[in-house]
Amino acid sequence: MDTMTSESPRVLGEATLAELRTRMLGPVIAPGEDGYENARQVWNGAIDKHPALVLRCSGVADVISGVQFACSEGLPVAIRGGAHSVAGFSTCDNGVVLDLSAMAAVRVDPRNRRALAQGGATWRQFDHETQAHGLATTGGLVSSTGIGGFTLGGGVGHLVRKHGLACDNLLSAEMVTAEGELVRASEDQNADLLWALRGGGGNFGVVTGLEFALHPVGPVVLGGVVFYPGQDAVQALAGWRDAVSGAPDELTTLIALMTAPPAPFLPEDVHGKKIVVVSVCWAGPLEEGEEVVRPLRALATPLADLLGPIPYAALQQLIDPMYEAGAANYFTSAFLDELPGPALETLADAHQRSAGLPASCELHVHLLGGAMARTAPGATAFSQRQAPYLINCIARTPTAEGFEANRAWARATRDSMVRFGAGQMYVNFTGEGDEDKVRASYPAETYARLAAVKAHYDPANRFRFNQNIRPAQAG
Ligand SMILES: Cc1cc2nc3c(=O)[nH]c(=O)nc-3n(C[C@H](O)[C@H](O)[C@H](O)COP(=O)(O)OP(=O)(O)OC[C@H]3O[C@@H](n4cnc5c(N)ncnc54)[C@H](O)[C@@H]3O)c2cc1C
């Protein structure tokens, strides 16, 4: 008999598990079994959930078996790609986790500049295959991020101004529905589903295959980071804002207010102190790029300048060591139309105020625009295309200790930007899943259309561990 208590995960009966194992090629990992403790972990160490089962799917057939099993047992389903959901959506208490991490194959068609990737691949795996042909598409700034969650939520990366969001490059997808049926979404087939997958998140089913458009990139680009002292934050922010205004699409950049890591390339006396970091990717002719990035190297007196020619695949992994799994994390974000002087001072003040808090508080300002802004807002479910800036307020502590104070700081910092027009959140950069916040992330007509697609593919809201779109009610 199945049992469930509030303290322990639901335990499924032996016979139930044995029957499921006959239908799965990949491991079925239940509470108490070897590997369960590891299998229930996700990137964000603040998340501590106990699923009834983790199913490490070997392919589409396993996904279908897993969905059908969850349905027959009346269990909710969490979908896991790269496990980087900051809100912890890729795990759950007492439900089934469909872990796609073993489904990571990427097949490249260099002639037609297309890549077909399984739904559990990470950007590291994707870039490795595509860069062998000098090709790429917009991918995450941290290479361990999954292509699945990243693309379905939009996808802002080093190529966003040159080649658009990751979801703009999604040409087609294969998805297992809540009924366990495999469907295809493309411009010609279930076009409404493709529209919804381009920004509507993991709401509609388990995406087992994603087909992307590729572009010639690198293999060497001009990229890297320049570090400045924290006391120069307002000057650096204003200089960055002015230098990047009207920049060619080849330039994608962000400026971050952070705490200096104990890295050998930074002077020892700034370790642990507040710093400013400018991140750059120039995906065009290198000599031309040197001229464009020149002002970004002179926003104040640099502490270190690590900007230069670099393989695109290496740039994609450059900041990985700063975002390893296991720490407690919280992100909250907003799109912004303007960055007037008082807004920059507010950000710099918040950054300095975080000095009293344990561990790391970060404020990132991404430059958007370019190709991303040239797609019509209604063309995809991702609709925040006109705002030139995106801020991400990040709180991180090594353990749960001090996490609440850092999270409160991140929320307060975001709120302090509302008077400067800080608007909708970016669903990928948020640790929240409340219904009102998700609704507010989309224009009303976009949300209504998403709800209709949701009602078609997942009317019972079986896939609800995500920035959840409620299925539209019939009639
Ligand atoms: C360190 C770090 C760096 C990041 N950098 C960036 C960045 O540069 N740009 C950016 O835009 N975002 C970035 N993000 C946010 C990231 O895009 C989202 O957290 C995204 O959801 C992660 O995808 P994942 O597959 O790794 O996550 P998971 O936790 O596995 O999944 C997250 C969500 O996506 C759904 N999902 C995942 N795969 C599938 C699938 N195959 N089918 C259906 N649903 C699926 C899940 O149901 C879940 O709701 C970053 C996050 C972290 C933690």
Short mmCIF file of C-alpha atoms and ligand atoms in Angstrom, two decimals:
data_model
loop_
_atom_site.label_atom_id
_atom_site.label_comp_id
_atom_site.label_asym_id
_atom_site.label_seq_id
_atom_site.Cartn_x
_atom_site.Cartn_y
_atom_site.Cartn_z
CA MET A 1 0.00 0.00 0.00
CA ASP A 2 1.17 3.53 -0.73
CA THR A 3 1.89 5.75 2.28
CA MET A 4 2.50 9.47 2.72
CA THR A 5 3.32 11.54 5.77
CA SER A 6 4.07 15.22 6.04
CA GLU A 7 7.63 14.46 7.24
CA SER A 8 8.59 11.85 4.68
CA PRO A 9 8.20 11.51 0.93
CA ARG A 10 5.39 9.44 -0.47
CA VAL A 11 6.47 5.81 -0.72
CA LEU A 12 5.09 3.81 -3.62
CA GLY A 13 4.45 0.09 -3.26
CA GLU A 14 7.00 -2.50 -4.43
CA ALA A 15 4.67 -3.96 -7.04
CA THR A 16 3.87 -0.50 -8.44
CA LEU A 17 7.58 0.27 -8.81
CA ALA A 18 8.41 -3.13 -10.29
CA GLU A 19 5.74 -2.65 -12.93
CA LEU A 20 7.02 0.85 -13.75
CA ARG A 21 10.58 -0.49 -14.09
CA THR A 22 9.44 -2.86 -16.83
CA ARG A 23 8.32 0.22 -18.79
CA MET A 24 11.44 2.37 -18.25
CA LEU A 25 14.94 1.98 -19.69
CA GLY A 26 16.41 4.69 -17.46
CA PRO A 27 16.74 4.44 -13.66
CA VAL A 28 13.67 4.74 -11.44
CA ILE A 29 14.94 6.24 -8.18
CA ALA A 30 12.69 6.00 -5.12
CA PRO A 31 13.14 7.42 -1.58
CA GLY A 32 15.55 5.36 0.50
CA GLU A 33 17.29 3.90 -2.54
CA ASP A 34 20.91 4.50 -3.52
CA GLY A 35 21.27 7.78 -5.34
CA TYR A 36 17.98 9.26 -4.12
CA GLU A 37 19.61 12.00 -2.02
CA ASN A 38 21.67 13.08 -4.99
CA ALA A 39 18.82 12.72 -7.49
CA ARG A 40 16.50 15.02 -5.53
CA GLN A 41 18.99 17.94 -5.52
CA VAL A 42 18.68 20.90 -7.88
CA TRP A 43 21.07 23.79 -8.57
CA ASN A 44 19.50 26.08 -5.96
CA GLY A 45 20.55 24.84 -2.51
CA ALA A 46 17.63 26.73 -0.90
CA ILE A 47 15.26 24.14 -2.40
CA ASP A 48 14.75 21.01 -0.30
CA LYS A 49 12.02 18.83 -1.77
CA HIS A 50 11.32 15.11 -1.53
CA PRO A 51 9.80 13.71 -4.70
CA ALA A 52 8.03 10.35 -4.62
CA LEU A 53 10.17 9.27 -7.59
CA VAL A 54 12.91 10.59 -9.82
CA LEU A 55 12.72 9.04 -13.30
CA ARG A 56 15.96 9.52 -15.22
CA CYS A 57 14.51 9.19 -18.70
CA SER A 58 16.63 7.62 -21.44
CA GLY A 59 14.47 8.92 -24.28
CA VAL A 60 10.99 9.80 -25.50
CA ALA A 61 9.60 6.36 -24.64
CA ASP A 62 10.65 6.78 -21.00
CA VAL A 63 9.08 10.24 -20.90
CA ILE A 64 5.80 8.80 -22.21
CA SER A 65 5.95 5.98 -19.61
CA GLY A 66 6.70 8.51 -16.86
CA VAL A 67 3.85 10.84 -17.80
CA GLN A 68 1.38 7.94 -18.11
CA PHE A 69 2.51 6.53 -14.77
CA ALA A 70 2.11 9.89 -13.00
CA CYS A 71 -1.31 10.27 -14.57
CA SER A 72 -2.49 6.81 -13.50
CA GLU A 73 -1.21 7.39 -9.93
CA GLY A 74 -2.66 10.90 -9.78
CA LEU A 75 0.80 12.37 -9.09
CA PRO A 76 1.97 15.81 -10.17
CA VAL A 77 4.97 16.04 -12.50
CA ALA A 78 8.06 18.25 -12.29
CA ILE A 79 10.15 18.48 -15.47
CA ARG A 80 13.91 18.77 -15.05
CA GLY A 81 16.31 19.88 -17.78
CA GLY A 82 19.43 21.59 -16.45
CA ALA A 83 17.90 21.93 -12.93
CA HIS A 84 18.70 25.68 -12.82
CA SER A 85 15.22 26.96 -12.02
CA VAL A 86 15.87 29.48 -9.25
CA ALA A 87 12.33 28.98 -7.95
CA GLY A 88 13.05 25.23 -7.71
CA PHE A 89 10.45 24.17 -10.26
CA SER A 90 12.37 21.11 -11.40
CA THR A 91 11.60 19.18 -8.25
CA CYS A 92 8.58 18.78 -6.01
CA ASP A 93 7.32 17.11 -2.85
CA ASN A 94 5.53 13.80 -3.37
CA GLY A 95 5.36 13.97 -7.14
CA VAL A 96 7.28 12.53 -10.07
CA VAL A 97 10.43 14.26 -11.34
CA LEU A 98 11.05 13.58 -15.01
CA ASP A 99 14.81 14.12 -15.14
CA LEU A 100 15.92 14.65 -18.75
CA SER A 101 19.65 15.06 -18.00
CA ALA A 102 20.51 11.81 -19.79
CA MET A 103 18.72 13.11 -22.91
CA ALA A 104 21.48 15.45 -23.99
CA ALA A 105 22.31 14.50 -27.58
CA VAL A 106 22.82 17.38 -30.01
CA ARG A 107 22.88 16.73 -33.76
CA VAL A 108 24.11 19.49 -36.05
CA ASP A 109 23.26 19.96 -39.72
CA PRO A 110 26.01 22.45 -40.68
CA ARG A 111 24.83 22.76 -44.28
CA ASN A 112 21.38 23.98 -43.33
CA ARG A 113 22.59 25.65 -40.12
CA ARG A 114 20.25 23.71 -37.87
CA ALA A 115 20.73 21.83 -34.59
CA LEU A 116 18.41 19.25 -33.13
CA ALA A 117 18.91 18.83 -29.40
CA GLN A 118 17.28 16.59 -26.85
CA GLY A 119 15.37 18.38 -24.09
CA GLY A 120 17.89 17.72 -21.30
CA ALA A 121 21.02 19.14 -22.98
CA THR A 122 22.93 21.99 -21.37
CA TRP A 123 24.44 24.94 -23.21
CA ARG A 124 27.88 23.46 -22.68
CA GLN A 125 26.87 20.34 -24.59
CA PHE A 126 25.07 22.38 -27.24
CA ASP A 127 27.94 24.85 -27.82
CA HIS A 128 30.46 22.00 -27.93
CA GLU A 129 28.67 20.41 -30.89
CA THR A 130 27.75 23.59 -32.78
CA GLN A 131 31.11 25.33 -32.37
CA ALA A 132 32.82 22.37 -34.05
CA HIS A 133 31.26 23.90 -37.19
CA GLY A 134 31.79 27.54 -36.21
CA LEU A 135 28.07 27.87 -35.52
CA ALA A 136 26.03 28.92 -32.47
CA THR A 137 22.70 30.23 -31.32
CA THR A 138 21.89 32.46 -28.34
CA GLY A 139 22.61 30.44 -25.18
CA GLY A 140 23.07 30.96 -21.44
CA LEU A 141 25.81 32.99 -19.77
CA VAL A 142 26.48 29.98 -17.51
CA SER A 143 27.11 26.83 -19.50
CA SER A 144 25.51 24.38 -17.03
CA THR A 145 22.08 25.97 -17.65
CA GLY A 146 19.66 23.70 -19.50
CA ILE A 147 18.64 24.60 -23.05
CA GLY A 148 15.06 23.53 -22.14
CA GLY A 149 14.04 25.88 -19.34
CA PHE A 150 16.24 28.67 -20.75
CA THR A 151 14.67 28.63 -24.22
CA LEU A 152 11.08 28.05 -23.12
CA GLY A 153 11.31 31.14 -20.86
CA GLY A 154 12.91 33.36 -23.55
CA GLY A 155 16.69 33.09 -23.28
CA VAL A 156 18.94 36.15 -22.93
CA GLY A 157 22.59 35.40 -23.72
CA HIS A 158 25.78 36.76 -25.29
CA LEU A 159 24.25 36.75 -28.79
CA VAL A 160 20.85 38.20 -27.95
CA ARG A 161 21.36 41.53 -29.73
CA LYS A 162 22.90 39.92 -32.79
CA HIS A 163 20.68 36.84 -33.17
CA GLY A 164 17.67 37.40 -30.88
CA LEU A 165 16.48 35.40 -27.90
CA ALA A 166 17.01 31.64 -27.77
CA CYS A 167 13.25 31.22 -28.26
CA ASP A 168 13.41 33.33 -31.44
CA ASN A 169 15.77 30.70 -32.83
CA LEU A 170 13.52 27.78 -31.87
CA LEU A 171 12.26 26.47 -35.21
CA SER A 172 10.34 23.45 -34.02
CA ALA A 173 9.88 21.24 -30.99
CA GLU A 174 8.73 17.74 -30.09
CA MET A 175 6.67 17.50 -26.94
CA VAL A 176 4.99 14.81 -24.84
CA THR A 177 1.59 16.07 -23.69
CA ALA A 178 -0.15 15.45 -20.35
CA GLU A 179 -1.90 12.53 -22.10
CA GLY A 180 1.46 10.97 -22.96
CA GLU A 181 1.08 11.77 -26.67
CA LEU A 182 4.07 12.93 -28.76
CA VAL A 183 3.26 16.07 -30.78
CA ARG A 184 5.30 18.33 -33.00
CA ALA A 185 5.18 22.10 -33.01
CA SER A 186 6.41 24.13 -35.97
CA GLU A 187 5.23 27.01 -38.14
CA ASP A 188 3.19 24.46 -40.17
CA GLN A 189 2.05 22.11 -37.45
CA ASN A 190 0.48 23.16 -34.14
CA ALA A 191 1.75 26.69 -34.75
CA ASP A 192 -0.03 27.94 -31.62
CA LEU A 193 2.01 25.52 -29.53
CA LEU A 194 5.27 26.76 -31.06
CA TRP A 195 4.16 30.34 -30.30
CA ALA A 196 3.49 29.33 -26.66
CA LEU A 197 6.79 27.45 -26.27
CA ARG A 198 8.62 30.62 -27.33
CA GLY A 199 8.40 32.25 -23.89
CA GLY A 200 5.52 30.47 -22.13
CA GLY A 201 7.82 28.17 -20.11
CA GLY A 202 7.44 24.48 -19.31
CA ASN A 203 3.65 24.69 -19.02
CA PHE A 204 2.47 22.64 -21.95
CA GLY A 205 4.28 19.31 -21.78
CA VAL A 206 7.71 17.68 -21.75
CA VAL A 207 9.77 19.06 -24.62
CA THR A 208 11.91 16.15 -25.74
CA GLY A 209 13.47 17.76 -28.83
CA LEU A 210 14.29 21.35 -29.80
CA GLU A 211 15.34 22.42 -33.29
CA PHE A 212 17.34 25.65 -33.43
CA ALA A 213 18.54 27.96 -36.19
CA LEU A 214 22.34 28.38 -36.07
CA HIS A 215 24.52 31.28 -37.15
CA PRO A 216 28.21 31.61 -37.95
CA VAL A 217 29.86 32.74 -34.68
CA GLY A 218 33.58 32.91 -33.95
CA PRO A 219 35.02 30.44 -33.20
CA VAL A 220 36.97 33.41 -31.76
CA VAL A 221 35.00 36.46 -30.62
CA LEU A 222 36.05 39.56 -28.72
CA GLY A 223 34.85 39.05 -25.19
CA GLY A 224 35.53 38.89 -21.48
CA VAL A 225 35.24 41.11 -18.45
CA VAL A 226 36.65 44.37 -17.10
CA PHE A 227 36.67 45.04 -13.34
CA TYR A 228 36.35 48.45 -11.64
CA PRO A 229 36.31 49.52 -7.98
CA GLY A 230 32.89 49.56 -6.29
CA GLN A 231 33.25 53.21 -5.28
CA ASP A 232 33.19 54.12 -8.99
CA ALA A 233 29.84 52.37 -9.52
CA VAL A 234 27.76 55.44 -10.46
CA GLN A 235 30.42 56.72 -12.87
CA ALA A 236 30.86 53.26 -14.41
CA LEU A 237 27.10 52.67 -14.75
CA ALA A 238 26.59 56.07 -16.41
CA GLY A 239 29.60 55.60 -18.68
CA TRP A 240 28.41 52.12 -19.69
CA ARG A 241 24.85 53.36 -20.37
CA ASP A 242 26.17 56.16 -22.60
CA ALA A 243 28.81 54.06 -24.37
CA VAL A 244 26.41 51.27 -25.33
CA SER A 245 23.55 53.48 -26.45
CA GLY A 246 23.22 53.02 -30.21
CA ALA A 247 25.93 50.30 -30.29
CA PRO A 248 25.88 47.85 -33.21
CA ASP A 249 23.97 44.57 -32.72
CA GLU A 250 27.27 42.68 -32.63
CA LEU A 251 27.81 44.05 -29.12
CA THR A 252 26.00 42.37 -26.24
CA THR A 253 27.00 43.50 -22.76
CA LEU A 254 25.96 43.70 -19.13
CA ILE A 255 27.23 45.60 -16.15
CA ALA A 256 27.18 43.98 -12.70
CA LEU A 257 27.70 45.28 -9.17
CA MET A 258 29.21 42.40 -7.23
CA THR A 259 31.64 41.31 -4.52
CA ALA A 260 35.20 40.56 -5.66
CA PRO A 261 36.02 36.84 -5.58
CA PRO A 262 39.45 35.83 -4.22
CA ALA A 263 40.70 35.44 -7.78
CA PRO A 264 44.40 35.74 -8.68
CA PHE A 265 43.70 38.25 -11.44
CA LEU A 266 42.27 40.75 -8.92
CA PRO A 267 44.47 42.70 -6.45
CA GLU A 268 44.34 40.99 -3.04
CA ASP A 269 43.20 44.13 -1.27
CA VAL A 270 39.89 44.14 -3.18
CA HIS A 271 39.02 40.51 -2.42
CA GLY A 272 35.67 40.49 -0.65
CA LYS A 273 35.06 44.18 -1.49
CA LYS A 274 32.40 45.71 -3.71
CA ILE A 275 33.36 45.85 -7.39
CA VAL A 276 31.85 46.63 -10.78
CA VAL A 277 32.15 44.10 -13.61
CA VAL A 278 31.46 44.82 -17.28
CA SER A 279 30.87 41.73 -19.39
CA VAL A 280 31.26 41.96 -23.16
CA CYS A 281 30.68 39.82 -26.24
CA TRP A 282 31.44 41.29 -29.64
CA ALA A 283 30.30 38.80 -32.29
CA GLY A 284 31.62 40.58 -35.38
CA PRO A 285 34.94 41.40 -37.08
CA LEU A 286 37.53 41.63 -34.28
CA GLU A 287 39.26 44.86 -35.38
CA GLU A 288 35.92 46.66 -35.61
CA GLY A 289 35.02 45.37 -32.17
CA GLU A 290 38.20 46.74 -30.58
CA GLU A 291 37.01 50.26 -31.42
CA VAL A 292 33.48 49.68 -30.14
CA VAL A 293 34.59 48.19 -26.81
CA ARG A 294 37.34 50.76 -26.17
CA PRO A 295 35.13 53.04 -23.97
CA LEU A 296 34.05 50.01 -21.89
CA ARG A 297 37.68 49.53 -20.84
CA ALA A 298 37.92 53.10 -19.53
CA LEU A 299 34.77 53.66 -17.46
CA ALA A 300 37.12 54.36 -14.48
CA THR A 301 40.59 53.02 -13.63
CA PRO A 302 40.23 49.24 -14.15
CA LEU A 303 41.26 46.79 -11.44
CA ALA A 304 41.74 44.17 -14.14
CA ASP A 305 41.03 43.96 -17.85
CA LEU A 306 40.34 40.42 -19.12
CA LEU A 307 38.77 41.51 -22.39
CA GLY A 308 40.26 40.23 -25.64
CA PRO A 309 39.96 37.62 -28.37
CA ILE A 310 38.54 34.43 -26.84
CA PRO A 311 36.92 31.27 -28.25
CA TYR A 312 33.16 31.69 -28.08
CA ALA A 313 32.84 28.32 -26.26
CA ALA A 314 35.31 29.56 -23.60
CA LEU A 315 33.41 32.83 -23.18
CA GLN A 316 30.28 30.78 -22.60
CA GLN A 317 32.05 29.06 -19.66
CA LEU A 318 34.00 32.05 -18.33
CA ILE A 319 31.84 32.76 -15.28
CA ASP A 320 30.80 29.15 -14.54
CA PRO A 321 32.99 28.92 -11.39
CA MET A 322 31.02 31.78 -9.82
CA TYR A 323 27.71 29.95 -10.17
CA GLU A 324 28.35 26.44 -8.99
CA ALA A 325 25.43 24.39 -7.69
CA GLY A 326 24.54 24.11 -4.01
CA ALA A 327 24.40 27.68 -2.63
CA ALA A 328 21.06 29.21 -1.60
CA ASN A 329 19.92 31.56 -4.36
CA TYR A 330 17.18 34.04 -5.14
CA PHE A 331 16.71 36.17 -8.29
CA THR A 332 14.19 38.92 -8.95
CA SER A 333 14.10 41.05 -12.08
CA ALA A 334 12.47 43.84 -14.05
CA PHE A 335 12.56 45.27 -17.54
CA LEU A 336 13.43 48.98 -17.65
CA ASP A 337 12.97 51.68 -20.28
CA GLU A 338 15.47 54.19 -18.89
CA LEU A 339 18.40 54.46 -16.53
CA PRO A 340 18.41 58.09 -15.32
CA GLY A 341 21.12 59.27 -12.91
CA PRO A 342 18.97 58.79 -9.76
CA ALA A 343 18.26 55.17 -10.79
CA LEU A 344 22.00 54.53 -11.06
CA GLU A 345 22.55 56.08 -7.62
CA THR A 346 19.78 53.89 -6.20
CA LEU A 347 21.46 50.77 -7.58
CA ALA A 348 24.90 51.84 -6.33
CA ASP A 349 23.49 52.65 -2.85
CA ALA A 350 21.76 49.27 -2.66
CA HIS A 351 25.02 47.62 -3.65
CA GLN A 352 26.93 49.40 -0.91
CA ARG A 353 24.18 48.63 1.65
CA SER A 354 24.53 44.92 0.90
CA ALA A 355 28.07 45.10 2.32
CA GLY A 356 26.70 44.32 5.80
CA LEU A 357 24.98 41.18 4.60
CA PRO A 358 26.56 37.75 4.59
CA ALA A 359 27.90 36.42 1.30
CA SER A 360 26.97 37.66 -2.09
CA CYS A 361 24.46 40.19 -3.38
CA GLU A 362 24.63 41.10 -7.07
CA LEU A 363 22.89 43.60 -9.33
CA HIS A 364 23.09 42.93 -13.06
CA VAL A 365 21.96 45.33 -15.78
CA HIS A 366 21.66 43.64 -19.21
CA LEU A 367 21.58 45.64 -22.42
CA LEU A 368 18.78 44.35 -24.65
CA GLY A 369 17.54 45.66 -28.01
CA GLY A 370 19.06 44.80 -31.38
CA ALA A 371 17.63 41.70 -33.08
CA MET A 372 15.53 40.86 -30.04
CA ALA A 373 13.62 44.15 -30.38
CA ARG A 374 12.92 43.68 -34.09
CA THR A 375 10.56 40.72 -33.62
CA ALA A 376 6.96 41.91 -33.20
CA PRO A 377 5.85 41.65 -29.53
CA GLY A 378 2.88 39.38 -30.37
CA ALA A 379 4.92 37.02 -32.57
CA THR A 380 6.00 34.90 -29.60
CA ALA A 381 4.74 34.39 -26.05
CA PHE A 382 7.82 36.32 -24.91
CA SER A 383 6.60 39.86 -25.38
CA GLN A 384 8.93 42.22 -23.46
CA ARG A 385 10.92 43.26 -26.50
CA GLN A 386 11.08 47.03 -26.37
CA ALA A 387 12.71 47.69 -22.99
CA PRO A 388 16.44 48.36 -23.54
CA TYR A 389 17.45 47.16 -20.07
CA LEU A 390 16.82 44.18 -17.81
CA ILE A 391 17.89 44.28 -14.18
CA ASN A 392 18.43 41.11 -12.17
CA CYS A 393 18.79 41.35 -8.37
CA ILE A 394 20.58 38.27 -7.05
CA ALA A 395 20.96 37.10 -3.46
CA ARG A 396 23.22 34.16 -2.68
CA THR A 397 24.55 32.57 0.50
CA PRO A 398 26.64 29.39 0.80
CA THR A 399 24.04 27.84 3.15
CA ALA A 400 20.60 28.81 4.46
CA GLU A 401 22.26 31.05 7.08
CA GLY A 402 21.67 34.69 6.25
CA PHE A 403 19.65 33.84 3.15
CA GLU A 404 16.46 35.56 4.33
CA ALA A 405 18.27 38.89 4.84
CA ASN A 406 19.83 38.68 1.38
CA ARG A 407 16.51 37.81 -0.24
CA ALA A 408 14.82 40.74 1.50
CA TRP A 409 17.59 42.98 0.16
CA ALA A 410 17.04 41.74 -3.42
CA ARG A 411 13.28 42.29 -3.19
CA ALA A 412 13.69 45.75 -1.68
CA THR A 413 16.21 46.71 -4.37
CA ARG A 414 13.82 45.65 -7.12
CA ASP A 415 10.98 47.55 -5.43
CA SER A 416 13.16 50.66 -5.20
CA MET A 417 13.41 50.64 -9.01
CA VAL A 418 9.64 50.76 -9.51
CA ARG A 419 9.70 54.56 -9.32
CA PHE A 420 12.04 54.51 -12.31
CA GLY A 421 9.53 52.47 -14.29
CA ALA A 422 10.73 48.96 -13.39
CA GLY A 423 7.99 46.86 -14.93
CA GLN A 424 7.31 43.25 -15.72
CA MET A 425 9.58 40.50 -14.45
CA TYR A 426 11.49 38.16 -16.72
CA VAL A 427 10.17 34.67 -15.94
CA ASN A 428 13.64 33.10 -16.22
CA PHE A 429 15.10 35.52 -13.66
CA THR A 430 12.74 35.03 -10.78
CA GLY A 431 12.55 32.97 -7.66
CA GLU A 432 8.80 33.50 -7.48
CA GLY A 433 5.91 31.49 -8.84
CA ASP A 434 2.87 33.34 -7.46
CA GLU A 435 -0.01 33.48 -9.89
CA ASP A 436 -0.31 37.28 -9.84
CA LYS A 437 3.40 37.73 -10.58
CA VAL A 438 3.24 35.26 -13.49
CA ARG A 439 0.15 37.00 -14.91
CA ALA A 440 1.88 40.36 -14.58
CA SER A 441 4.85 39.01 -16.57
CA TYR A 442 2.73 38.85 -19.75
CA PRO A 443 0.39 41.33 -21.47
CA ALA A 444 -3.25 40.32 -20.78
CA GLU A 445 -3.92 39.13 -24.33
CA THR A 446 -0.73 37.05 -24.34
CA TYR A 447 -1.68 35.44 -21.03
CA ALA A 448 -5.19 34.66 -22.36
CA ARG A 449 -3.72 33.02 -25.47
CA LEU A 450 -1.25 31.02 -23.34
CA ALA A 451 -4.13 29.89 -21.10
CA ALA A 452 -6.01 28.64 -24.17
CA VAL A 453 -2.99 26.64 -25.40
CA LYS A 454 -2.50 25.30 -21.86
CA ALA A 455 -6.15 24.19 -21.75
CA HIS A 456 -5.64 22.29 -25.00
CA TYR A 457 -2.44 20.42 -24.02
CA ASP A 458 -2.69 20.20 -20.22
CA PRO A 459 -6.28 20.91 -19.12
CA ALA A 460 -5.77 19.38 -15.64
CA ASN A 461 -2.63 21.47 -15.04
CA ARG A 462 -0.53 18.36 -14.43
CA PHE A 463 2.58 20.38 -15.35
CA ARG A 464 2.21 23.05 -12.69
CA PHE A 465 5.75 23.35 -11.29
CA ASN A 466 6.69 26.31 -13.46
CA GLN A 467 5.72 29.96 -13.87
CA ASN A 468 2.26 28.53 -14.02
CA ILE A 469 -0.31 29.50 -16.64
CA ARG A 470 -3.78 28.47 -15.48
CA PRO A 471 -5.69 26.51 -18.17
CA ALA A 472 -8.49 28.62 -19.65
CA GLN A 473 -11.92 27.48 -18.50
CA ALA A 474 -14.16 25.99 -21.19
CA GLY A 475 -17.05 28.20 -22.38
C1 LIG B 1 23.44 30.19 -12.80
C2 LIG B 1 22.30 30.60 -13.68
C3 LIG B 1 22.56 31.35 -14.81
C4 LIG B 1 21.52 31.73 -15.63
N1 LIG B 1 21.80 32.50 -16.73
C5 LIG B 1 20.80 32.88 -17.53
C6 LIG B 1 21.05 33.68 -18.67
O1 LIG B 1 22.18 34.02 -18.99
N2 LIG B 1 19.99 34.07 -19.43
C7 LIG B 1 18.71 33.68 -19.16
O2 LIG B 1 17.81 34.04 -19.92
N3 LIG B 1 18.44 32.91 -18.09
C8 LIG B 1 19.44 32.52 -17.28
N4 LIG B 1 19.17 31.78 -16.17
C9 LIG B 1 17.79 31.40 -15.90
C10 LIG B 1 17.47 30.09 -16.59
O3 LIG B 1 17.27 30.32 -17.96
C11 LIG B 1 16.18 29.47 -16.01
O4 LIG B 1 16.39 29.19 -14.65
C12 LIG B 1 15.81 28.21 -16.76
O5 LIG B 1 14.54 27.81 -16.35
C13 LIG B 1 16.81 27.10 -16.50
O6 LIG B 1 16.56 26.02 -17.34
P1 LIG B 1 16.97 24.55 -16.88
O7 LIG B 1 16.52 23.61 -17.93
O8 LIG B 1 18.37 24.53 -16.44
O9 LIG B 1 16.07 24.46 -15.58
P2 LIG B 1 15.16 23.37 -14.88
O10 LIG B 1 15.22 23.73 -13.45
O11 LIG B 1 15.49 21.99 -15.26
O12 LIG B 1 13.75 23.74 -15.45
C14 LIG B 1 13.21 25.01 -15.24
C15 LIG B 1 11.81 25.10 -15.78
O13 LIG B 1 11.80 24.81 -17.17
C16 LIG B 1 10.98 23.69 -17.44
N5 LIG B 1 11.72 22.82 -18.37
C17 LIG B 1 13.05 22.58 -18.39
N6 LIG B 1 13.32 21.74 -19.41
C18 LIG B 1 12.14 21.44 -19.99
C19 LIG B 1 11.76 20.61 -21.08
N7 LIG B 1 12.66 19.92 -21.78
N8 LIG B 1 10.44 20.53 -21.39
C20 LIG B 1 9.51 21.23 -20.72
N9 LIG B 1 9.82 22.03 -19.67
C21 LIG B 1 11.12 22.13 -19.33
C22 LIG B 1 10.74 23.02 -16.10
O14 LIG B 1 9.48 22.48 -16.01
C23 LIG B 1 10.86 24.16 -15.12
O15 LIG B 1 9.63 24.82 -14.99
C24 LIG B 1 20.19 31.36 -15.32
C25 LIG B 1 19.93 30.62 -14.18
C26 LIG B 1 20.97 30.24 -13.37
C27 LIG B 1 20.67 29.46 -12.13
#
